[in-house]
Coordinates of C-alpha atoms and ligand atoms in Angstrom, one line a residue:
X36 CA 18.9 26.9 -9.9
X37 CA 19.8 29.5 -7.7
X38 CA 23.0 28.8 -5.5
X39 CA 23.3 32.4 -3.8
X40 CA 25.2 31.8 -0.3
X41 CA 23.8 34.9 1.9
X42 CA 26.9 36.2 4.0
X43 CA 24.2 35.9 7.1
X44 CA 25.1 32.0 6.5
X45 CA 20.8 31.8 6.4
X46 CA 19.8 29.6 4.1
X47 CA 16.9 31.1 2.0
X48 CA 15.1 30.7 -0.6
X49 CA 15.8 32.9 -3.4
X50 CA 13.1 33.6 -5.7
X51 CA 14.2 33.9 -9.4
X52 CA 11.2 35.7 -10.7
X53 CA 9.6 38.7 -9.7
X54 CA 5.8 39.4 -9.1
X55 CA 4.0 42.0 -11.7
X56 CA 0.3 41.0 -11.1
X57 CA -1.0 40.7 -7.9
X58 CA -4.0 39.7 -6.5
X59 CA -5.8 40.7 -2.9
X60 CA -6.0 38.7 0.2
X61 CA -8.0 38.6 3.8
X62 CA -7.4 37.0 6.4
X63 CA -10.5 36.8 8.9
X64 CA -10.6 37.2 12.6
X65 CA -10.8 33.5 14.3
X66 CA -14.5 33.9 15.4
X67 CA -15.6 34.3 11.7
X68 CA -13.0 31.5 10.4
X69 CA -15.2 28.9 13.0
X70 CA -18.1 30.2 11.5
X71 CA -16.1 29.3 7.6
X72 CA -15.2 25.9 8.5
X73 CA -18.3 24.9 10.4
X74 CA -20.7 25.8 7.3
X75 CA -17.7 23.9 5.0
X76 CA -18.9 21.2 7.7
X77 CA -15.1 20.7 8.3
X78 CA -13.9 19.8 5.1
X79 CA -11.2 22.3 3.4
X80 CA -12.7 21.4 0.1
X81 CA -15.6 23.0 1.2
X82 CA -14.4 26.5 2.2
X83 CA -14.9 29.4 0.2
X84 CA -11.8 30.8 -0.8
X85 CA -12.2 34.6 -0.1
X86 CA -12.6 32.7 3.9
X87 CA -9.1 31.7 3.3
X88 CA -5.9 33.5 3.5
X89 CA -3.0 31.0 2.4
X90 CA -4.5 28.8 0.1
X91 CA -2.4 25.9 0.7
X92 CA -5.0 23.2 -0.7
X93 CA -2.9 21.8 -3.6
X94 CA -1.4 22.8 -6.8
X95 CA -3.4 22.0 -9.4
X96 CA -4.1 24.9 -11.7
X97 CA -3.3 27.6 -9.0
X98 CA 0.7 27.7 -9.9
X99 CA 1.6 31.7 -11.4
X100 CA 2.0 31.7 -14.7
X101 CA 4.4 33.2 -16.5
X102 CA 4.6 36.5 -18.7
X103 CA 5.5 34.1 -21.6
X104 CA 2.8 32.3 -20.8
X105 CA 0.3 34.6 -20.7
X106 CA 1.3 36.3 -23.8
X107 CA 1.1 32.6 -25.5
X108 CA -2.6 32.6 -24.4
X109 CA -3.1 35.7 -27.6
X110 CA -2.2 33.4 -30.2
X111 CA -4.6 30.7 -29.3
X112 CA -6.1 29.2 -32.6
X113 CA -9.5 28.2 -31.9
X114 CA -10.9 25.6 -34.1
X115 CA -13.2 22.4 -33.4
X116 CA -10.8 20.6 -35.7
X117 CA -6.8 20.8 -36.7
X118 CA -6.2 23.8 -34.7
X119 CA -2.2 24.9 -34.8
X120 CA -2.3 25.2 -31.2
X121 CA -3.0 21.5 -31.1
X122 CA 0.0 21.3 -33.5
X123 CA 2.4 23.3 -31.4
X124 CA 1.5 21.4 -27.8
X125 CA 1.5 17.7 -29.7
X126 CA 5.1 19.7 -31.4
X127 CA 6.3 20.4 -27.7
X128 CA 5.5 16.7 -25.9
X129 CA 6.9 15.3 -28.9
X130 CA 10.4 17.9 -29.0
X131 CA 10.8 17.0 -25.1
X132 CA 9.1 13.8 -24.4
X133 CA 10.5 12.0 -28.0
X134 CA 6.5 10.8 -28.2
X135 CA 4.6 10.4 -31.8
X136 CA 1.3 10.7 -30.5
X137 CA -0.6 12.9 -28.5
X138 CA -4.1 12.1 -26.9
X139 CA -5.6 15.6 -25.5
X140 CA -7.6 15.5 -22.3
X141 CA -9.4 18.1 -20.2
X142 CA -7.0 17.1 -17.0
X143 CA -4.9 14.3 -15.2
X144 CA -8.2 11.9 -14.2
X145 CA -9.3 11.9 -17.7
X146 CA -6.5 9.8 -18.6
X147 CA -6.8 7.7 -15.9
X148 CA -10.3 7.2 -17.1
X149 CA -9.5 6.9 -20.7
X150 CA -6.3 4.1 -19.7
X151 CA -9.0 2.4 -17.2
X152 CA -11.6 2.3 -19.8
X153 CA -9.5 0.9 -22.4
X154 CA -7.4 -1.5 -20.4
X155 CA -8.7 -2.9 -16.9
X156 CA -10.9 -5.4 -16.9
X157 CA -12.7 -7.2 -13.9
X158 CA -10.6 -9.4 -11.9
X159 CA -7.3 -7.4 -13.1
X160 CA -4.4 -6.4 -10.7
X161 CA -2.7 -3.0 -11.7
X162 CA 0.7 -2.8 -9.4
X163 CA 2.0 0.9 -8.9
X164 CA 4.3 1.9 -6.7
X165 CA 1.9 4.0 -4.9
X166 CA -2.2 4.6 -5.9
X167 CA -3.3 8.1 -6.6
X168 CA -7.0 8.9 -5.0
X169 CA -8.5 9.3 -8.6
X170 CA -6.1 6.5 -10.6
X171 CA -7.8 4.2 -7.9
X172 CA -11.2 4.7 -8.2
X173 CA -11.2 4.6 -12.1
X174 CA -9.5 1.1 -11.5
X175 CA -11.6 -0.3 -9.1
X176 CA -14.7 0.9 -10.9
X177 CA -13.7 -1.2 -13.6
X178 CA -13.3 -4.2 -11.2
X179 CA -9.7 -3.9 -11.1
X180 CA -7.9 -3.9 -8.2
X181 CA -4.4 -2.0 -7.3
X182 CA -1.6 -2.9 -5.9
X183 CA 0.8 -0.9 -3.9
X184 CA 4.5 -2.1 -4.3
X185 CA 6.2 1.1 -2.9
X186 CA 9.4 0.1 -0.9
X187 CA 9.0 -0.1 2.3
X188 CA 11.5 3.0 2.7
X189 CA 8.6 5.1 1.4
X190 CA 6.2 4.8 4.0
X191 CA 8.6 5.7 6.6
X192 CA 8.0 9.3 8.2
X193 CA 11.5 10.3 8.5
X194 CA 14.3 8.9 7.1
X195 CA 17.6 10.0 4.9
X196 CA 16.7 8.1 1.8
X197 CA 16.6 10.5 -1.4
X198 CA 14.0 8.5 -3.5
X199 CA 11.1 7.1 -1.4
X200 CA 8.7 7.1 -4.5
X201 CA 10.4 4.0 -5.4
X202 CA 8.7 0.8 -6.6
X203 CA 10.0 -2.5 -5.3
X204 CA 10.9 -4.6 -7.8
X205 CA 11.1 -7.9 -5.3
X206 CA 7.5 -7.1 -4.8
X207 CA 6.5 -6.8 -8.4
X208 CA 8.3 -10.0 -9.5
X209 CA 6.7 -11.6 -6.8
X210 CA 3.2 -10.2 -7.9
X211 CA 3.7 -11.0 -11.4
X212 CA 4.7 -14.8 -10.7
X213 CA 1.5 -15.5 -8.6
X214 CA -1.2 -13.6 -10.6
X215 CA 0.3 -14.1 -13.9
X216 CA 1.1 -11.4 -16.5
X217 CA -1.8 -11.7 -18.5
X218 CA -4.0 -10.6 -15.3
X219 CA -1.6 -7.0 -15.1
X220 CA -3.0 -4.8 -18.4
X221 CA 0.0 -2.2 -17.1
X222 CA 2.3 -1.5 -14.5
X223 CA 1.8 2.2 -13.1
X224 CA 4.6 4.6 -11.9
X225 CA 3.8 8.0 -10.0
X226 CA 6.3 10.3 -10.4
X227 CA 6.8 12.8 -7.3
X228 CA 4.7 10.2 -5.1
X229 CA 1.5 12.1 -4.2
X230 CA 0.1 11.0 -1.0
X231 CA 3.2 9.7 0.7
X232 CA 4.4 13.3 0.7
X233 CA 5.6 13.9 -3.0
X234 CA 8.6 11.9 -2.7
X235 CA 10.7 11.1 -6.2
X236 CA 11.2 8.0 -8.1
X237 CA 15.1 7.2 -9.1
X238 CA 16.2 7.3 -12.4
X239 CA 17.9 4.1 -11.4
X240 CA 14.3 2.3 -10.3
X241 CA 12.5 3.6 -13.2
X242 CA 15.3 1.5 -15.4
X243 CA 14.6 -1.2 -13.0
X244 CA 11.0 -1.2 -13.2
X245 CA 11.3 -1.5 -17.2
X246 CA 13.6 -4.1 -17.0
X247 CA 11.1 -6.5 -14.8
X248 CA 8.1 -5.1 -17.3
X249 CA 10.1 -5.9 -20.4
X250 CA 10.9 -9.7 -18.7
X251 CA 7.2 -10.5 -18.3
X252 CA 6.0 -8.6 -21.7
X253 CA 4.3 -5.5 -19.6
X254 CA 3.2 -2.3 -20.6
X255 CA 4.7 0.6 -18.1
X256 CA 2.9 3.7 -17.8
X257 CA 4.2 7.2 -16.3
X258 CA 2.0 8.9 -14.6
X259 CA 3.9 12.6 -14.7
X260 CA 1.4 14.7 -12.9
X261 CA 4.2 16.0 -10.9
X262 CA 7.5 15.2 -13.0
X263 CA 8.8 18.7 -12.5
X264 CA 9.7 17.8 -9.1
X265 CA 10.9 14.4 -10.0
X266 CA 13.2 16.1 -12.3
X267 CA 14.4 18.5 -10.1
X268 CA 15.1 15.7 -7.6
X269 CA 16.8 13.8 -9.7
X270 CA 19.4 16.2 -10.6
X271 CA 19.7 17.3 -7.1
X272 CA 19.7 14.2 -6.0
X273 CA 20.8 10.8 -7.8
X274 CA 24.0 10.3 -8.6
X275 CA 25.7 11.4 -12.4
X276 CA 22.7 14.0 -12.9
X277 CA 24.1 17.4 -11.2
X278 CA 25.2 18.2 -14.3
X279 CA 22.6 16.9 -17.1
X280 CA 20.6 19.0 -18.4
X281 CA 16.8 18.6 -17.7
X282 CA 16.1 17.7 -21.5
X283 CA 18.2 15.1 -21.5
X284 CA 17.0 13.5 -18.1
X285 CA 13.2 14.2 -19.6
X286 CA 14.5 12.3 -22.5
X287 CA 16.2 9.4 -20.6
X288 CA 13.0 9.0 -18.4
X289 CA 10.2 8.8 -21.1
X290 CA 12.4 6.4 -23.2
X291 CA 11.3 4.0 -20.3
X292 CA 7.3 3.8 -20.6
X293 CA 5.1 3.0 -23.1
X294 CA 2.6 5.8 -22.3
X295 CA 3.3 8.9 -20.3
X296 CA -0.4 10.8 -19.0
X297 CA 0.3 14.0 -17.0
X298 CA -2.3 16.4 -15.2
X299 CA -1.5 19.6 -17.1
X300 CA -2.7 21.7 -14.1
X301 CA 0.8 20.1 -12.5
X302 CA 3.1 19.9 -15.1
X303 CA 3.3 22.6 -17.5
X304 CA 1.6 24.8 -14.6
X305 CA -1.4 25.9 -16.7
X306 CA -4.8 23.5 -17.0
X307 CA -5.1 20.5 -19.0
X308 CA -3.6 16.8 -19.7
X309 CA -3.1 14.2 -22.6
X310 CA -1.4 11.1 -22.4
X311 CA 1.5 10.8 -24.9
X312 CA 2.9 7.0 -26.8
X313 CA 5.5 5.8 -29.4
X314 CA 3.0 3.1 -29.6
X315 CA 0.6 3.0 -32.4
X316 CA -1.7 0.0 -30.9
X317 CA -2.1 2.1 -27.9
X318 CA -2.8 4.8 -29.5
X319 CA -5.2 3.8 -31.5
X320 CA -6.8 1.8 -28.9
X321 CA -7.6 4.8 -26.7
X322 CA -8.2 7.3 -29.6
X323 CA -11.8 6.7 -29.7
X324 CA -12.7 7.5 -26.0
X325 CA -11.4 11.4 -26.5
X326 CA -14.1 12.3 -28.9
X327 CA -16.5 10.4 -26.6
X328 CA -15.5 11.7 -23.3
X329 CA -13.4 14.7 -23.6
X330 CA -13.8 16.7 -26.9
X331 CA -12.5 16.3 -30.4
X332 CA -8.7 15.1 -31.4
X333 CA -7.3 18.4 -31.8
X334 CA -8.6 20.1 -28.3
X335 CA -9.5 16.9 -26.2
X336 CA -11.7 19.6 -23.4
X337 CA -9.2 22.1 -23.2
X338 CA -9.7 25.8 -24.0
X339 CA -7.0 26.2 -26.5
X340 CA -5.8 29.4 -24.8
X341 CA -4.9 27.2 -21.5
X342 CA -2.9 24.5 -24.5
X343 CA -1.0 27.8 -25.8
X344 CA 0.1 28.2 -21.8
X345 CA 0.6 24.2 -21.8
X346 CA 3.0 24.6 -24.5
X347 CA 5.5 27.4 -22.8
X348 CA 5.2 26.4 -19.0
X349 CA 6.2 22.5 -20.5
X350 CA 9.4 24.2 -22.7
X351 CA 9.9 26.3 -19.0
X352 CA 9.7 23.3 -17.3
X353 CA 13.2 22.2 -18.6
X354 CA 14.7 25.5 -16.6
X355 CA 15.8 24.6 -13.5
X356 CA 15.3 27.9 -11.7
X357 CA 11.8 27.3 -13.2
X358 CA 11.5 24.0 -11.6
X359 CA 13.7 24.5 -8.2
X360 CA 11.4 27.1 -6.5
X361 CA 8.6 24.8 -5.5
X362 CA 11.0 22.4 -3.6
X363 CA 13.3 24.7 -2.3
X364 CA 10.4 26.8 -0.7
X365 CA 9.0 23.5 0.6
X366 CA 12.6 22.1 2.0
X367 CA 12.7 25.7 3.5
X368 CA 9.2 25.3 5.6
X369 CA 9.5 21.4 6.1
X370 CA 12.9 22.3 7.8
X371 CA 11.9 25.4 9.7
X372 CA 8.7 23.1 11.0
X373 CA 11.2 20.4 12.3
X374 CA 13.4 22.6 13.9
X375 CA 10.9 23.2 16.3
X376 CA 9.8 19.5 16.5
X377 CA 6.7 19.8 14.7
X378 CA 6.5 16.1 12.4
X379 CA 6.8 16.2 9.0
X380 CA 7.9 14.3 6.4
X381 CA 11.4 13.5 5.7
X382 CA 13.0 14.8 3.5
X383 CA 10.7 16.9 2.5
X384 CA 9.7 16.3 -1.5
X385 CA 7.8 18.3 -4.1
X386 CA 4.4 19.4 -3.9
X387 CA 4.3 20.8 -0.5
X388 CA 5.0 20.3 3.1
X389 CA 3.4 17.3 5.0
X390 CA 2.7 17.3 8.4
X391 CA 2.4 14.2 9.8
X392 CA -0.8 13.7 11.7
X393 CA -0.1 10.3 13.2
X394 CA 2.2 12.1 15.4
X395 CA 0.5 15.6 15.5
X396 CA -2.5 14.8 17.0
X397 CA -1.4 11.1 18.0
X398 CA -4.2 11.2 21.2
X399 CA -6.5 10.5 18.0
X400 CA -7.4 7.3 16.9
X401 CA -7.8 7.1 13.0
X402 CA -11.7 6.6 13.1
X403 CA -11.5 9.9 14.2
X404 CA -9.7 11.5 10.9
X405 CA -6.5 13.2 12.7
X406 CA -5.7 14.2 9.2
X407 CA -9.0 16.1 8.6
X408 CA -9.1 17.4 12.4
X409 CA -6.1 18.8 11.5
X410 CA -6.8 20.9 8.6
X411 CA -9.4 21.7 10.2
X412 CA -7.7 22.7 13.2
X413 CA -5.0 25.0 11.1
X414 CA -7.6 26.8 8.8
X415 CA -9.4 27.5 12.2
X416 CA -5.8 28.9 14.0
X417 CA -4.6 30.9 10.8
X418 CA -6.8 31.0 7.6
X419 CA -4.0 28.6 5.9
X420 CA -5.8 25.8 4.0
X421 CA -4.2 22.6 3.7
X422 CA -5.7 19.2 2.5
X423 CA -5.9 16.3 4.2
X424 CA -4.2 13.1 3.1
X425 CA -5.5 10.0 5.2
X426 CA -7.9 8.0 6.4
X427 CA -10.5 10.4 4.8
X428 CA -9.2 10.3 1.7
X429 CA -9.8 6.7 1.6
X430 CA -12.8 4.8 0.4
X431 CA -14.6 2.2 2.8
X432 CA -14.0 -1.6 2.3
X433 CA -16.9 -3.3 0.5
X434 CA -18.1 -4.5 4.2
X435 CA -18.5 -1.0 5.0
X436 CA -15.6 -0.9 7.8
X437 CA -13.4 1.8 7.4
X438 CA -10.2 1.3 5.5
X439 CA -7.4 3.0 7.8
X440 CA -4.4 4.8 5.4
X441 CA -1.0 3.8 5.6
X442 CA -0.3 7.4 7.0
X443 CA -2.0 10.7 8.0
X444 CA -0.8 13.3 6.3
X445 CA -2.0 17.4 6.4
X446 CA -1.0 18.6 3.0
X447 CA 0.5 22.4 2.9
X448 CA 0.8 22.3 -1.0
X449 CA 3.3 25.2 -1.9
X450 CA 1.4 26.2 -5.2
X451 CA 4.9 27.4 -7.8
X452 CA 5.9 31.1 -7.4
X453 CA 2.5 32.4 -5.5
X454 CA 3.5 32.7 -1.8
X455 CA 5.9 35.4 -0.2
X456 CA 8.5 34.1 2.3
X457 CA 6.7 36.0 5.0
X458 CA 3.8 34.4 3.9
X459 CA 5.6 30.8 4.4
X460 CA 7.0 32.6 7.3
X461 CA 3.4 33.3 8.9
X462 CA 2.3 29.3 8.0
X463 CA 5.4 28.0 9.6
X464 CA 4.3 30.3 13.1
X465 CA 0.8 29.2 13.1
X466 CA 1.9 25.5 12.9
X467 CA 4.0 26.0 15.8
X468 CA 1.2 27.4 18.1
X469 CA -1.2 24.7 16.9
X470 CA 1.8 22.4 18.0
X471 CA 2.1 24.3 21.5
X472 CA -1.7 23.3 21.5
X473 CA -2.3 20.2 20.2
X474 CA -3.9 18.4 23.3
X475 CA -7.0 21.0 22.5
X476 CA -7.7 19.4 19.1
X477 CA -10.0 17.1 18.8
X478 CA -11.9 14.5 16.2
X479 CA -14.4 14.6 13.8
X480 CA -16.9 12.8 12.8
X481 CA -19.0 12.4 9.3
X482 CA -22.4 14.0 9.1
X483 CA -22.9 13.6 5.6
X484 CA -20.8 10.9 3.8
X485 CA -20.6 10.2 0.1
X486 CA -19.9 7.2 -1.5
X487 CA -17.7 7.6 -4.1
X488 CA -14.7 10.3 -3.3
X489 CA -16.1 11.0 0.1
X490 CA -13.4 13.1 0.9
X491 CA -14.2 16.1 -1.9
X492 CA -17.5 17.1 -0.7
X493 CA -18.1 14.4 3.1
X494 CA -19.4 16.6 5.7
X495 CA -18.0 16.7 8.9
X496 CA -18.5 18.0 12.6
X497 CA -16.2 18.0 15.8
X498 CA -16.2 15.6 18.2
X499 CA -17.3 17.6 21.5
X500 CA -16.2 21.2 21.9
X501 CA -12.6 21.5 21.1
X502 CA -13.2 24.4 18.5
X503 CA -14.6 26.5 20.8
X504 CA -11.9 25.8 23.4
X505 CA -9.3 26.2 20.5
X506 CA -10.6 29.9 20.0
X507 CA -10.9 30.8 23.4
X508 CA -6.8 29.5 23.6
X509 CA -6.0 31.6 20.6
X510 CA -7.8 34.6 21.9
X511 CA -5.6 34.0 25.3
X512 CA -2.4 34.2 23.4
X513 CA -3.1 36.6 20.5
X514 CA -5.7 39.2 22.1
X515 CA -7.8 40.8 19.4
X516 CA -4.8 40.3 16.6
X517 CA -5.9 38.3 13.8
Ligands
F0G1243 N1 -2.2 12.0 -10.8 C1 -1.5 12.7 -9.8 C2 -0.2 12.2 -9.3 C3 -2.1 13.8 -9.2 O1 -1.5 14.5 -8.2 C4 -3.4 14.2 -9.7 C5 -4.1 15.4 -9.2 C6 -4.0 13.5 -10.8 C7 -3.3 12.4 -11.3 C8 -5.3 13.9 -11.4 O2 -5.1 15.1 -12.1 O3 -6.5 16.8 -11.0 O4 -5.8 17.1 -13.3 O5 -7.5 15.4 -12.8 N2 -3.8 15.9 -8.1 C9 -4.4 17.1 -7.5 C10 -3.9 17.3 -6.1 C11 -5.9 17.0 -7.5 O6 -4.4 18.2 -5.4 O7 -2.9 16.7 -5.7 P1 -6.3 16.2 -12.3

C-alpha cells in the first residue's frame, strides 16, 4: 500500500497504477439531467448512462481491469465441457482460498439462489450478521426467514469502532437456544457489510462466530462479495495483521466456513461467482442445480474469457496496492464530506461513501424515501449517480405496510481505479451545495411499484415542485456553467 507522506502535509490518495485506456464522458446541463431522471421516473437504476457523468451506482462489474487481466482474456479456452480455464480459476480459489471444490456461477445471487435452493426450507431462520437485498429475497422465497444479529455498534452512524460488520455472538446464542439448531440450515456472514455502509468483519468475530457454529453443529457460510475490502481492513485495522501478508489472512479467514460464495463482479474485479467447499456433502448437494440453473460444471454462465480475468484480478487481489485504492479514495471523500458537516458514515468502509440520508434530508419522513429523494436530488445537481440504500430498497411486510430500514443511506460507490481525484474532487463539491440546499429537496412518491425487488426498476415522482425549484437554485448559483 502506498505510504507516500506529501511534504504539503495533504493527505492524498496516491494512485499506484496508471490509466492507458480511456473512455469518454458528458456531463449534461441541469435542465436536460431533470428531463433524465424524470423519464428514469426517479430511480437511478433507471438512467441511461450516457445521461450520467460519475457513475457512482455501485461496483459490480464496472471496476478497471487490469493489463494482465485483459491479456488473460486471449487465452480463454472455450469448451462446453473440461475447459482449462475452468481448471486454472478452480487452480486459483483452491491455491488462495485452500478449497477442493469449485461450483461456477454466472454472479453473486446465483449462489444465493443455489445455497437457498438447496438448504432453506419453510419455517427456517438463517441468522447473518447483516441481510444482503438479493441473499434475502432468495431466503424468504423459500419461506425462510433472516435474521439480523449485527452488533448494535454497526448500525450506529458515526462512531470510532474499526469493525462494525460484526456479528453478535450473544445474539446468535440466544437465537440458536430458542429456535433450535435444527431450524438454522446455515449461519451467514457478509464480509465488507453492504448496506450498513461496507463496514468489515474482525478476524477476531469471524473465529468467534465459528466457535458458536461449531458448539451447536452449524454450517457457516462466507459471503465474500466484497472480501477485498475486508482484507484490506483487516490488515489496516485489527490488531497482529499490519504485517501479514494478504495470503495468509485469506487463508486464516476461509479456514473458518464451510462454504465461501463471492460475486465475481466484486472480488476478482471482472464478472462472475462460484461458491467454493472443503466439504464433499455440500458439494455434492448443490452440484446439480449448476447444470440446471446456470450452465454446465466447467463454465457455470460465465464467458470463459471473463473466468481468464477472474483468475488474475483474484491472484491481484492478494496485492495490497491492488486492494488499498478503493478504500483510501473512499476514506479520502468520506472525510473531505465531513469536514464540511455533510453526514456520512463513520468510518468510512469499502465499497463507497455513504451519505447518510436520515440526517441529510431529515425534514423527510421515511414514507417519503429520503434515500431515493436523495439520489435523486444529486444526479439532478451534478450528473453523479449514486444508489439508494433504504427504505426503498426494502420489500413491504406481508400486510402491505411499508417496512422502514434500519438506516437511509445514498450510496457513492467508488468503482476500483476508474475515477480521477478531481473527479472525486467535483462529487465531494456538488454534495456540499446540495447540503447548502437541502431544505429545497423534497419526497417522492411511487407511481409504478413492483413486487418483488421494487427498488431495481419502482417508478417514482416528486412530491410537489421541489425539482423545479432545485434547478432554478442551481441556475442562481452556477449561471449557465454545467
Ligand atoms: N452479496 C453482496 C454482499 C453483494 O454486494 C452483492 C451484489 C451480491 C451478493 C450479489 O452479487 O450482483 O453478482 O449477483 N451487490 C451489488 C451492489 C449489486 O451494487 O452492491 P451479484
Amino acid at each position: 500500500m502506498a505510504q507516500v507522506r506529501f511534504h504539503s502535509g495533504e493527505q492524498l490518495p496516491l494512485e499506484m497504477h496508471k490509466v492507458r485506456i480511456v473512455q469518454k464522458l458528458t456531463l449534461l446541463p441541469i435542465e436536460e439531467r431533470l428531463r433524465a431522471i424524470a423519464e428514469a421516473g426517479n430511480n437511478t437504476f433507471l438512467l441511461q448512462n450516457a445521461d450520467v457523468f460519475l457513475d457512482m451506482l455501485t461496483d459490480s462489474g464496472v471496476n478497471a481491469m487490469s493489463d494482465r487481466m485483459q491479456s488473460a482474456m486471449l487465452q480463454a479456452d472455450d469448451a462446453y465441457a473440461g475447459s482449462a480455464t475452468f481448471t486454472r480459476l478452480a487452480g486459483k480459489l483452491a491455491e488462495l482460498f485452500g478449497t477442493r471444490y469449485f461450483l461456477p456461477a454466472h454472479q453473486g445471487r446465483a449462489c444465493e439462489n443455489i445455497l437457498a435452493e438447496t438448504y432453506v426450507k419453510p419455517g427456517d431462520v438463517v441468522p447473518m450478521n447483516y441481510h444482503f437485498t438479493t441473499t434475502k429475497t432468495h431466503i424468504t422465497k423459500r419461506g425462510g426467514r433472516v435474521e439480523e444479529l449485527i452488533a448494535d455498534k454497526g448500525l450506529l452512524p458515526v462512531s470510532e469502532d474499526p469493525f462494525k460488520g460484526d456479528l453478535d455472538t450473544d445474539k446468535l446464542v440466544a437465537l440458536v437456544e430458542e429456535v433450535g439448531a435444527d431450524r438454522i440450515p446455515f449461519v451467514r456472514m457478509e464480509a465488507g457489510t453492504n448496506l450498513i455502509g461496507g463496514q468489515p468483519i474482525s478476524l477476531a468475530n469471524m473465529r468467534a462466530v465459528r466457535e458458536v457454529c461449531t458448539r451447536y453443529g452449524l454450517k457457516l457460510v462466507l459471503d465474500a462479495s466484497l472480501l477485498q475490502d475486508n482484507l484490506h481492513f483487516i490488515r489496516t485495522r485489527e490488531e497482529g495483521y499490519a504485517d501479514t501478508p494478504i495470503r495468509d489472512i485469506t487463508a486464516e479467514i476461509a479456514a473458518l466456513y464451510d462454504a465461501i460464495y463471492f460475486s465475481g463482479r466484486k472480488l476478482g474485479f471482472g464478472r462472475g461467482g462460484g461458491i467454493i467447499t472443503n466439504d464433499q456433502q455440500m458439494y455434492e448437494a448443490m452440484r446439480g442445480f449448476v447444470p440446471l440453473y446456470e450452465g454446465f460444471l466447467t463454465y457455470g454462465g460465465m464467458s470463459v474469457r471473463e473466468m481468464e480475468a477472474l483468475v488474475v484480478g483474484l491472484d491481484e487481489t492478494m496485492d495490497p496496492d491492488v486492494i488499498s485504492q478503493g478504500p483510501m479514495f473512499i476514506d479520502y471523500m468520506a472525510r473531505e464530506l465531513a469536514a464540511h458537516d455533510v453526514p456520512v458514515i463513520l468510518p468510512p468502509g469499502g465499497l463507497g461513501v455513504h451519505v447518510d440520508a436520515s440526517r441529510f434530508v431529515d425534514h423527510l419522513p421515511q414514507t417519503e424515501y429520503p434515500s431515493g429523494s436523495l439520489a435523486s436530488a444529486l444526479y439532478l445537481v451534478s450528473g453523479v449517480r449514486g444508489m439508494e440504500r433504504g427504505t426503498l430498497s426494502e420489500e413491504r411486510e406481508p400486510d402491505g405496510t411499508e417496512r422502514l430500514a434500519d438506516m437511509e443511506l445514498v450510496r457513492l460507490a467508488m468503482p476500483r481505479r476508474v475515477f480521477t481525484l478531481s473527479q472525486v474532487k467535483y462529487a465531494i463539491d456538488r454534495v456540499c451545495w446540495l447540503y447548502e440546499n437541502r431544505e429545497l429537496v423534497g419526497g417522492l412518491r411511487f407511481v409504478e411499484e413492483p413486487e418483488i425487488l421494487r427498488f431495481f426498476y419502482g417508478r417514482l415522482e416528486p412530491i410537489g415542485d421541489w425539482q423545479d425549484r432545485l434547478v432554478a437554485r442551481f441556475r442562481e448559483d452556477f449561471g449557465d456553467s454545467l
